[in-house]
PDB file of C-alpha atoms in Angstrom:
ATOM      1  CA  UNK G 123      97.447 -56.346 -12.089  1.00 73.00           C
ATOM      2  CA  UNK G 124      95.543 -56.447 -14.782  1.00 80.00           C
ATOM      3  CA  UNK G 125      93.918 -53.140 -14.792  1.00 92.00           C
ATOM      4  CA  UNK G 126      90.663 -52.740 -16.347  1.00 95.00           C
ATOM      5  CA  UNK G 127      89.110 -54.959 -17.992  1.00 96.00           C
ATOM      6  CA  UNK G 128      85.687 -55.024 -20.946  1.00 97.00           C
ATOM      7  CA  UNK G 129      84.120 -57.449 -22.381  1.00 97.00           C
ATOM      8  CA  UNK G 130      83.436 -58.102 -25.151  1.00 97.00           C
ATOM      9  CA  UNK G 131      85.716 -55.830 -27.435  1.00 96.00           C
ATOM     10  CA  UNK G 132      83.081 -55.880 -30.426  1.00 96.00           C
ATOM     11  CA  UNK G 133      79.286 -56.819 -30.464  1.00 97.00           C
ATOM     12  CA  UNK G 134      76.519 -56.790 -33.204  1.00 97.00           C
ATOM     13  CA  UNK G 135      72.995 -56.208 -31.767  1.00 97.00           C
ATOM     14  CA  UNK G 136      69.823 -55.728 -33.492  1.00 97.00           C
ATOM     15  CA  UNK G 137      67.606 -53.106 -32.406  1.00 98.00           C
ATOM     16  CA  UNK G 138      65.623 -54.077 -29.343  1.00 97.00           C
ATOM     17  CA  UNK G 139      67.912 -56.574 -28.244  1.00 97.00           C
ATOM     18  CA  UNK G 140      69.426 -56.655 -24.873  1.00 96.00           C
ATOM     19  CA  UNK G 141      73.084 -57.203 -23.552  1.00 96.00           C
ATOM     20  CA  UNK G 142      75.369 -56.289 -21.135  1.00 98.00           C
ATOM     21  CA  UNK G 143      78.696 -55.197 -21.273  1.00 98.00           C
ATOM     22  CA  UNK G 144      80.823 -56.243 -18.366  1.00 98.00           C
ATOM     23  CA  UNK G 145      84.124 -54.196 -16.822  1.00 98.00           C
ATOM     24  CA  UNK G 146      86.014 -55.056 -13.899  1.00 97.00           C
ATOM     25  CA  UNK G 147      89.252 -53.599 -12.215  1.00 97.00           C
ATOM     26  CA  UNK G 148      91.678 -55.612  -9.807  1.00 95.00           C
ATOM     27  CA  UNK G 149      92.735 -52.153  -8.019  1.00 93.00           C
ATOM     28  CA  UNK G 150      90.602 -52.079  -5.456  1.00 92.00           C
ATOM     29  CA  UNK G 151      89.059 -48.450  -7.143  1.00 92.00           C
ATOM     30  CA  UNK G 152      85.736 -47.361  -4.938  1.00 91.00           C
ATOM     31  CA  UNK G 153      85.296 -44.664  -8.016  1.00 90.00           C
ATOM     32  CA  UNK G 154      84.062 -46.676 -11.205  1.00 93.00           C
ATOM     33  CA  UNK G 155      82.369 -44.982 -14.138  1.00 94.00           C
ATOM     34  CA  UNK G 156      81.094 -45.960 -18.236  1.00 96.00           C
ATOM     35  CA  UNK G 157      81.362 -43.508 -20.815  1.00 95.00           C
ATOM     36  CA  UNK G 158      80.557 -43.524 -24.526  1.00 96.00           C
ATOM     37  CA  UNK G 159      82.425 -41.954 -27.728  1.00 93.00           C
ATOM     38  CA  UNK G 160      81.003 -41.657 -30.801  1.00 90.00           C
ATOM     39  CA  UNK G 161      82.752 -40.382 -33.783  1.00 80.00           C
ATOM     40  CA  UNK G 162      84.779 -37.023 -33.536  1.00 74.00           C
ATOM     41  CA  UNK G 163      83.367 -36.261 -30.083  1.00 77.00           C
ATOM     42  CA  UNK G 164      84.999 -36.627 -26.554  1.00 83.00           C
ATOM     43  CA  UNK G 165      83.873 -39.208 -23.771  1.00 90.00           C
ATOM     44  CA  UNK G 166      80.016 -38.526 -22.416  1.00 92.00           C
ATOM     45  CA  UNK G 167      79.432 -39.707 -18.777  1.00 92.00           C
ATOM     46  CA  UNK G 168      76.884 -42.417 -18.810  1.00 95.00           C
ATOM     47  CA  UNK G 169      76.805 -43.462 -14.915  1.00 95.00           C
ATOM     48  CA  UNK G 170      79.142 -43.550 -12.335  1.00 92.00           C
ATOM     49  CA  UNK G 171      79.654 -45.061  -8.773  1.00 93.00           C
ATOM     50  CA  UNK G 172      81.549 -44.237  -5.812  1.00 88.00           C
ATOM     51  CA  UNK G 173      81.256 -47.673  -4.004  1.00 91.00           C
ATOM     52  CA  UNK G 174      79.668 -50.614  -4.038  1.00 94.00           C
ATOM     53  CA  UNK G 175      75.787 -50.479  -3.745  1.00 94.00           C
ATOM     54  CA  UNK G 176      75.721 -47.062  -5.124  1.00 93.00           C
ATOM     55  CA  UNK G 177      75.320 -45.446  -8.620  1.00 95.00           C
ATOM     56  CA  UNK G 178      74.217 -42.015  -9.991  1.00 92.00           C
ATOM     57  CA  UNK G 179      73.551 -41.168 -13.567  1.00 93.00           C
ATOM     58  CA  UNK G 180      75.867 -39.072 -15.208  1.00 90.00           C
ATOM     59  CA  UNK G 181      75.393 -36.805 -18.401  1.00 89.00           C
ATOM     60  CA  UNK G 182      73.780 -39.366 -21.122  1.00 94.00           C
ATOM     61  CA  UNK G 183      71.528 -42.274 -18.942  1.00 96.00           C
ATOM     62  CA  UNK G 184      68.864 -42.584 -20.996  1.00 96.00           C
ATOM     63  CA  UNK G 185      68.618 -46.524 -22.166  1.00 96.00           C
ATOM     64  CA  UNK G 186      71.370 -47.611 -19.770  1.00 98.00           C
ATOM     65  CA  UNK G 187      71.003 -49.240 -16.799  1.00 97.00           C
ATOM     66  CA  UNK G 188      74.194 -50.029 -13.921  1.00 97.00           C
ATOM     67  CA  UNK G 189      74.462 -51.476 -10.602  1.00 96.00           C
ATOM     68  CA  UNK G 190      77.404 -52.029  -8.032  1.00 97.00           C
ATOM     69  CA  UNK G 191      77.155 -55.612  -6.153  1.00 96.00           C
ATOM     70  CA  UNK G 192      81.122 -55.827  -5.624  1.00 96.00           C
ATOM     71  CA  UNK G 193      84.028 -53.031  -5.435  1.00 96.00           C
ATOM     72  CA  UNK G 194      85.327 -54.736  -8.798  1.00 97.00           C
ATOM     73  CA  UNK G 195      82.582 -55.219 -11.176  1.00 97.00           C
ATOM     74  CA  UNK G 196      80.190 -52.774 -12.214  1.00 98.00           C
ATOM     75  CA  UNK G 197      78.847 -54.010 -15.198  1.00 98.00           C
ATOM     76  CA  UNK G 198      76.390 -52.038 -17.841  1.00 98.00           C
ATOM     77  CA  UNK G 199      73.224 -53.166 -18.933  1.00 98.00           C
ATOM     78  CA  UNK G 200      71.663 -52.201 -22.300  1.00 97.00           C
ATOM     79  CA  UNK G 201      67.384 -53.070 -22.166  1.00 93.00           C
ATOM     80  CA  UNK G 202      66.901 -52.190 -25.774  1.00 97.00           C
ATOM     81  CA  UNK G 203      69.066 -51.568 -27.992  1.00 97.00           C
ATOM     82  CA  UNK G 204      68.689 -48.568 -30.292  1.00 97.00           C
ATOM     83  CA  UNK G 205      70.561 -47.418 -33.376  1.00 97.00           C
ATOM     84  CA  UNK G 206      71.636 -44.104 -31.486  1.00 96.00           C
ATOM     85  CA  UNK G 207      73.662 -46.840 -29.293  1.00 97.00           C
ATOM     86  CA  UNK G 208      75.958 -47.359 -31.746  1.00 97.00           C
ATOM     87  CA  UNK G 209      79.512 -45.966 -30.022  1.00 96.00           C
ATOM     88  CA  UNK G 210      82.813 -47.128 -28.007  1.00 96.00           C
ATOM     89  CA  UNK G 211      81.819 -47.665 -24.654  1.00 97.00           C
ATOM     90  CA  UNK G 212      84.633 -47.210 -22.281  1.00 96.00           C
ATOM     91  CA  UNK G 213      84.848 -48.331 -18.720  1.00 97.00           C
ATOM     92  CA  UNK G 214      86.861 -46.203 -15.987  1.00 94.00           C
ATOM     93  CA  UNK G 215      88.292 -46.555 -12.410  1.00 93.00           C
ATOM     94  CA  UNK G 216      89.782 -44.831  -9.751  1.00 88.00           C
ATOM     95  CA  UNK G 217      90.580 -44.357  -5.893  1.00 84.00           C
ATOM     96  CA  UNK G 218      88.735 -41.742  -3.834  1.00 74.00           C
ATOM     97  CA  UNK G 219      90.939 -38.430  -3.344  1.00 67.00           C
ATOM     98  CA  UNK G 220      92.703 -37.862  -0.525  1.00 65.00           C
ATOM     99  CA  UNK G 221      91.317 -35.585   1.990  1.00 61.00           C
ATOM    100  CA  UNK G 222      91.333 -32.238   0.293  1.00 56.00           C
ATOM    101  CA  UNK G 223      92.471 -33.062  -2.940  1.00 61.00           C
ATOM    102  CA  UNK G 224      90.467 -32.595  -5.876  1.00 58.00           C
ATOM    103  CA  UNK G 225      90.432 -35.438  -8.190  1.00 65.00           C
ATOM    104  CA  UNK G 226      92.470 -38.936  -8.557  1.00 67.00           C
ATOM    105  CA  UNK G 227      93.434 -40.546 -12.393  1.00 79.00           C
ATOM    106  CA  UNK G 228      90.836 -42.399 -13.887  1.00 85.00           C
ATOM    107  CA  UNK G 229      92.376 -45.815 -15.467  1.00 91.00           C
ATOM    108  CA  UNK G 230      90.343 -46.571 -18.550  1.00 94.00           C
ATOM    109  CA  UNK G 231      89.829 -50.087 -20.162  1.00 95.00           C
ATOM    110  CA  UNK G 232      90.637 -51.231 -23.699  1.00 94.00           C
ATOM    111  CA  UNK G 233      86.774 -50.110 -25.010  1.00 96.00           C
ATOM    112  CA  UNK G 234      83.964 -52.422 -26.086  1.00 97.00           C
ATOM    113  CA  UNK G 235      82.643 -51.107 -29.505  1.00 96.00           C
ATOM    114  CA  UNK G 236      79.277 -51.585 -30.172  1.00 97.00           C
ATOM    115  CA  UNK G 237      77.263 -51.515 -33.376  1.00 97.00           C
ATOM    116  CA  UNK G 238      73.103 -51.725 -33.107  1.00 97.00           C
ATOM    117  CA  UNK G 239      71.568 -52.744 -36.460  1.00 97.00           C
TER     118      UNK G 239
ATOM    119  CA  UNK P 112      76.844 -27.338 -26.628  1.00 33.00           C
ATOM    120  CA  UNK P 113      79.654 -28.874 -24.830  1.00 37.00           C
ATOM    121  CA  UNK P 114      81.551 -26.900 -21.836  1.00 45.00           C
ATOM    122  CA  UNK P 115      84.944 -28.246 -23.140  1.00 55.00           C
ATOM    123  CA  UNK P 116      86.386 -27.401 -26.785  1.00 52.00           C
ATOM    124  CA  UNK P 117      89.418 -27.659 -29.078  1.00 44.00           C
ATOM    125  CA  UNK P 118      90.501 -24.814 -31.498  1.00 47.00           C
ATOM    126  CA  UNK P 119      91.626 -27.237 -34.165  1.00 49.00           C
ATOM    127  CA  UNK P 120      90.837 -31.004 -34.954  1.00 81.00           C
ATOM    128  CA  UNK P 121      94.149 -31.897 -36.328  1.00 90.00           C
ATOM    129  CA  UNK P 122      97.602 -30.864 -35.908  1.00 93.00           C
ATOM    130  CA  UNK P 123     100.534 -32.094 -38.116  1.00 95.00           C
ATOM    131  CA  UNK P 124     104.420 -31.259 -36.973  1.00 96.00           C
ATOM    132  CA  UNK P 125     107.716 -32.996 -37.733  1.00 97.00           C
ATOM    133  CA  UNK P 126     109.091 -35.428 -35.873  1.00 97.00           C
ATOM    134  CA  UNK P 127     111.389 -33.426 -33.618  1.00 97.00           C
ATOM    135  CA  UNK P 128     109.370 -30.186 -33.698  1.00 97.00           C
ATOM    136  CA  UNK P 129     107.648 -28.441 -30.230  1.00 97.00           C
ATOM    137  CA  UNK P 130     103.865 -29.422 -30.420  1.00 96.00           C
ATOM    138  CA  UNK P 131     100.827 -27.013 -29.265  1.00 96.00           C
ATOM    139  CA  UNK P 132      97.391 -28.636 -28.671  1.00 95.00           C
ATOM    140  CA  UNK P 133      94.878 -25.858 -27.250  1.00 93.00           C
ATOM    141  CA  UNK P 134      92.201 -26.426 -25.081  1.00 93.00           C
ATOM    142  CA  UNK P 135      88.571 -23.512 -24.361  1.00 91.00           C
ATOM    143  CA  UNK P 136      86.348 -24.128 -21.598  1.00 88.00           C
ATOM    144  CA  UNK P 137      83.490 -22.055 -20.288  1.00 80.00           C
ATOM    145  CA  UNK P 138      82.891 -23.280 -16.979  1.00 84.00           C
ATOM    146  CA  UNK P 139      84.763 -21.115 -14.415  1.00 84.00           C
ATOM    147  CA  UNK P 140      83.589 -23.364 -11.746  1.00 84.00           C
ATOM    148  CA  UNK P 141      86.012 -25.622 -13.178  1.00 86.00           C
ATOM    149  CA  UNK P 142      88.781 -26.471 -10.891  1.00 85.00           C
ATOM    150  CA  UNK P 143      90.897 -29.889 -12.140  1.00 88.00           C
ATOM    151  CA  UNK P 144      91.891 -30.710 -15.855  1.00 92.00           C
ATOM    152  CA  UNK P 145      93.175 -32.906 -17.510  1.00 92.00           C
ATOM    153  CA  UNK P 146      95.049 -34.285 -21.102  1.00 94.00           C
ATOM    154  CA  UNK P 147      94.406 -37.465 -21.936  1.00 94.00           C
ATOM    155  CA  UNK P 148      96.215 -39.502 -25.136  1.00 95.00           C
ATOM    156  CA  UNK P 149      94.052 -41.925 -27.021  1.00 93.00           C
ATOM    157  CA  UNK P 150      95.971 -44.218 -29.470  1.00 93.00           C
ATOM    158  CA  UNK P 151      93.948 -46.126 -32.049  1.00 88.00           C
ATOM    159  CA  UNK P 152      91.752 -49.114 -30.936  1.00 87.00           C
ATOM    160  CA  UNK P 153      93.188 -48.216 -27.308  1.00 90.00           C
ATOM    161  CA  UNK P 154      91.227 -46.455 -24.192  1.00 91.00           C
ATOM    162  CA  UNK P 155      92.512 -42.704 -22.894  1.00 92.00           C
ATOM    163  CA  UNK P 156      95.885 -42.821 -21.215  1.00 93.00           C
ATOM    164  CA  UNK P 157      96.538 -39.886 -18.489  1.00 91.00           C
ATOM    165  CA  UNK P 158      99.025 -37.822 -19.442  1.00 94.00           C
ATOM    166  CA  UNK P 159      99.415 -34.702 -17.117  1.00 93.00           C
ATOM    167  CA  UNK P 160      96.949 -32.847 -14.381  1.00 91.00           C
ATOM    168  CA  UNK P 161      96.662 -29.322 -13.357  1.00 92.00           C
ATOM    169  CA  UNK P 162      94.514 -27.999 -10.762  1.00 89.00           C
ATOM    170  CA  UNK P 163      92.994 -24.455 -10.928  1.00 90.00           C
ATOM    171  CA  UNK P 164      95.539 -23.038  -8.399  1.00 91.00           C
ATOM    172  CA  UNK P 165      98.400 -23.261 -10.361  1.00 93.00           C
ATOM    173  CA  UNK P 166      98.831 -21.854 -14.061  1.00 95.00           C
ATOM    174  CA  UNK P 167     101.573 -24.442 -15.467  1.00 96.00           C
ATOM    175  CA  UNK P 168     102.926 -27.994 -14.775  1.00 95.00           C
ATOM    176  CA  UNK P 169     105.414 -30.050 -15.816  1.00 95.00           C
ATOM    177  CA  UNK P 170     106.285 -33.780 -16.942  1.00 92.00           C
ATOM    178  CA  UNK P 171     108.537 -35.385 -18.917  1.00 91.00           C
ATOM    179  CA  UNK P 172     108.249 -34.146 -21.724  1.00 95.00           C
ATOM    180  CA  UNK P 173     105.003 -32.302 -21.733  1.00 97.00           C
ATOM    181  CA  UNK P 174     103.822 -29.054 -20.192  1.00 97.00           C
ATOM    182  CA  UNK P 175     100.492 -27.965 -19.117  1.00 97.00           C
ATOM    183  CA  UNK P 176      99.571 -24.074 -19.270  1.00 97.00           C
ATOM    184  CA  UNK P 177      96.361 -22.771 -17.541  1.00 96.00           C
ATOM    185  CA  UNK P 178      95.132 -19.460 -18.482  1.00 95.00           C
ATOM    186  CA  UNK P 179      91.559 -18.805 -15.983  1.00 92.00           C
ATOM    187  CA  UNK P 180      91.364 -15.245 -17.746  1.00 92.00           C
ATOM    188  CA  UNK P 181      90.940 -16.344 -21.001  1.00 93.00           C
ATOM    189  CA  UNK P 182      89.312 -20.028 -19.838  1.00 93.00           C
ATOM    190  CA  UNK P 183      92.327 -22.055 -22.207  1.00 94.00           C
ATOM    191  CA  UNK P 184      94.064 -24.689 -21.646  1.00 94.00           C
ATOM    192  CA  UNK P 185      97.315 -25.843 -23.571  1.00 96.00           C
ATOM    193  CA  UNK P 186      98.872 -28.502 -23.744  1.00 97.00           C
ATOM    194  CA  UNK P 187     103.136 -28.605 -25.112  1.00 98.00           C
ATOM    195  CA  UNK P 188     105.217 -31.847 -26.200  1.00 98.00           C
ATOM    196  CA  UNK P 189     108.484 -31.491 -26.697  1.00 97.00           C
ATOM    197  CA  UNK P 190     110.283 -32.889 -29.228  1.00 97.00           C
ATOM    198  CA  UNK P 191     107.388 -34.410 -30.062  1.00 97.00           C
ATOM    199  CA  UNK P 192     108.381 -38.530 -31.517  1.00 96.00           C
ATOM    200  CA  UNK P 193     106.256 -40.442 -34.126  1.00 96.00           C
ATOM    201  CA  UNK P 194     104.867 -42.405 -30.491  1.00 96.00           C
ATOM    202  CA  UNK P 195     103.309 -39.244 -30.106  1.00 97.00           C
ATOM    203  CA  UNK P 196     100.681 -39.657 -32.804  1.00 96.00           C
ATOM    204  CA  UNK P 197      97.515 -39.811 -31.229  1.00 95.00           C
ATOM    205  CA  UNK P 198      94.148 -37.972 -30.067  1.00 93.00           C
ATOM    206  CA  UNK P 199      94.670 -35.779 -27.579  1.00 95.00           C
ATOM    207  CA  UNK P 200      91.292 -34.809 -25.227  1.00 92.00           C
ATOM    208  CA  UNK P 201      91.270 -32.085 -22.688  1.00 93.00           C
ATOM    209  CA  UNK P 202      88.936 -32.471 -20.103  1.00 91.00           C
ATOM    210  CA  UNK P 203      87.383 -30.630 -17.076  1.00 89.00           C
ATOM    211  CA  UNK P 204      85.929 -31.356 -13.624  1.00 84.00           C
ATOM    212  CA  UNK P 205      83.351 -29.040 -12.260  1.00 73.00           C
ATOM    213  CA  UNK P 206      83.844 -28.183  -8.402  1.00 65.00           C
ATOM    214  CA  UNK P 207      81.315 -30.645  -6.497  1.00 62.00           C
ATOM    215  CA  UNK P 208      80.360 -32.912  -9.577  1.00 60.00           C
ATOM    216  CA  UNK P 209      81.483 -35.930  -8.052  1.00 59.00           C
ATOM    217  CA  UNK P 210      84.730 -36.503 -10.063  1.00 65.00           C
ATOM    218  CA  UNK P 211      82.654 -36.091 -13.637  1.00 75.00           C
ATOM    219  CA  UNK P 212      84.714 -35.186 -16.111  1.00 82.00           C
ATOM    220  CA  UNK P 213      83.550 -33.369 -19.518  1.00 85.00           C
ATOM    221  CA  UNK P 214      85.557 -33.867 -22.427  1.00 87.00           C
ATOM    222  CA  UNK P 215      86.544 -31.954 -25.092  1.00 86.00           C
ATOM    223  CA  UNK P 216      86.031 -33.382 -28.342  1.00 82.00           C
ATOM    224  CA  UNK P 217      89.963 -34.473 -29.568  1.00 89.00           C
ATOM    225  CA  UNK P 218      92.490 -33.480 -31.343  1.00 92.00           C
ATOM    226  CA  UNK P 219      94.400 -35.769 -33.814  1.00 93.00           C
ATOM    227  CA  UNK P 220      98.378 -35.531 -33.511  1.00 96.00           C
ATOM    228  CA  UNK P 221     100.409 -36.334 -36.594  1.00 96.00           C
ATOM    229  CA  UNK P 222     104.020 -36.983 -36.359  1.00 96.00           C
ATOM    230  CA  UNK P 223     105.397 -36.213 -40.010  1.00 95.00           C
ATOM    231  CA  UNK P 224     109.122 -38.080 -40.484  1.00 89.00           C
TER     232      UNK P 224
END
């Protein structure tokens, strides 16, 4: 297996350009999920998905856009790229809990770091 | 501010030595955390769980002390190895937020030969 996967691993945009950054997993995860890091601060939840066909925003949406056509790809769409976009964008999986348990490991991909001019 | 928060940004031991990376949170709704270990360049690798029934876990190596009085979370490596070297993130999920986590902001691990 290969896990999960991001592409690219580095990209130079200039403001108001548009791109998307693409993850996949080979697990068969319903729970899929993109973060950012920026420097000396922890992962903020950008959007999430529990299955294909459905997404929810998570703590930082703002200028991000995701959707969830297939159980392995749920790829993230920048419209216009602003300075503040600058980070490591990290992509996440993970199976649904079991009945009554709480929470399952997230598997997190290599990053995609990102630099808006 | 954030819900999730690390006494100290950096931590230096010798190789060999016990390592202590602490962990504050606010949210006593909280009832799964986690440590994660992020090596340069690399994404955040799992380390060890504990869910808000239990106050300490074990792995190889590494220990996991819960504290719900106090809100703190620690995290111990034993014998800690110059592999070791990394950022270390705490992070929380709040009962019924879908499997969101919040994240503490890191703590940089130095293994000193």
């Amino acid at each position: 297996n290969a896990g999960v996967t991001q592409t690219p691993k580095f990209q130079v945009l200039k403001t108001g350009q548009s791109m998307t950054l693409q993850c996949a997993q080979d697990m068969n995860h319903e729970y899929m999920s993109w973060y950012r890091q920026d420097p000396g601060m922890g992962l903020r939840l950008i959007h999430y998905s529990v299955g294909a066909g459905i997404t929810d925003q998570g703590e930082v949406p703002n200028g991000y856009n995701v959707s969830r056509s297939t159980t392995e790809d749920f790829p993230l769409r920048l419209l216009s790229a602003a300075p503040s976009q600058t980070s490591v964008y990290f992509c996440a999986s993970s199976f649904t809990p079991p009945q009554g348990a709480v929470y399952n490991e997230q598997f997190f991909g290599p990053g995609t770091r990102l630099t808006v001019l | 501010g954030e819900s999730v928060g690390l006494h100290l940004p950096t931590l230096s031991v010798q190789e060999g030595d016990n390592s202590i990376i602490n962990c504050a949170y606010s949210n006593s709704a909280s009832d799964y955390f986690i440590w994660y270990k992020q090596e340069s360049g690399k994404g955040p690798q799992f380390i060890i769980d504990i869910r808000s029934n239990m106050d300490k876990r074990q792995g190889q190596r590494v220990t996991v002390l819960l504290n719900k009085t106090v809100k703190h979370l620690s995290l111990q490596i034993a014998a800690t190895q110059p592999g070791d070297s990394a950022v270390y993130f705490c992070a929380e999920n709040i009962k019924g937020s879908a499997r969101q986590l919040t994240f503490g902001s890191g703590t940089q691990l130095t293994v000193l030969p």
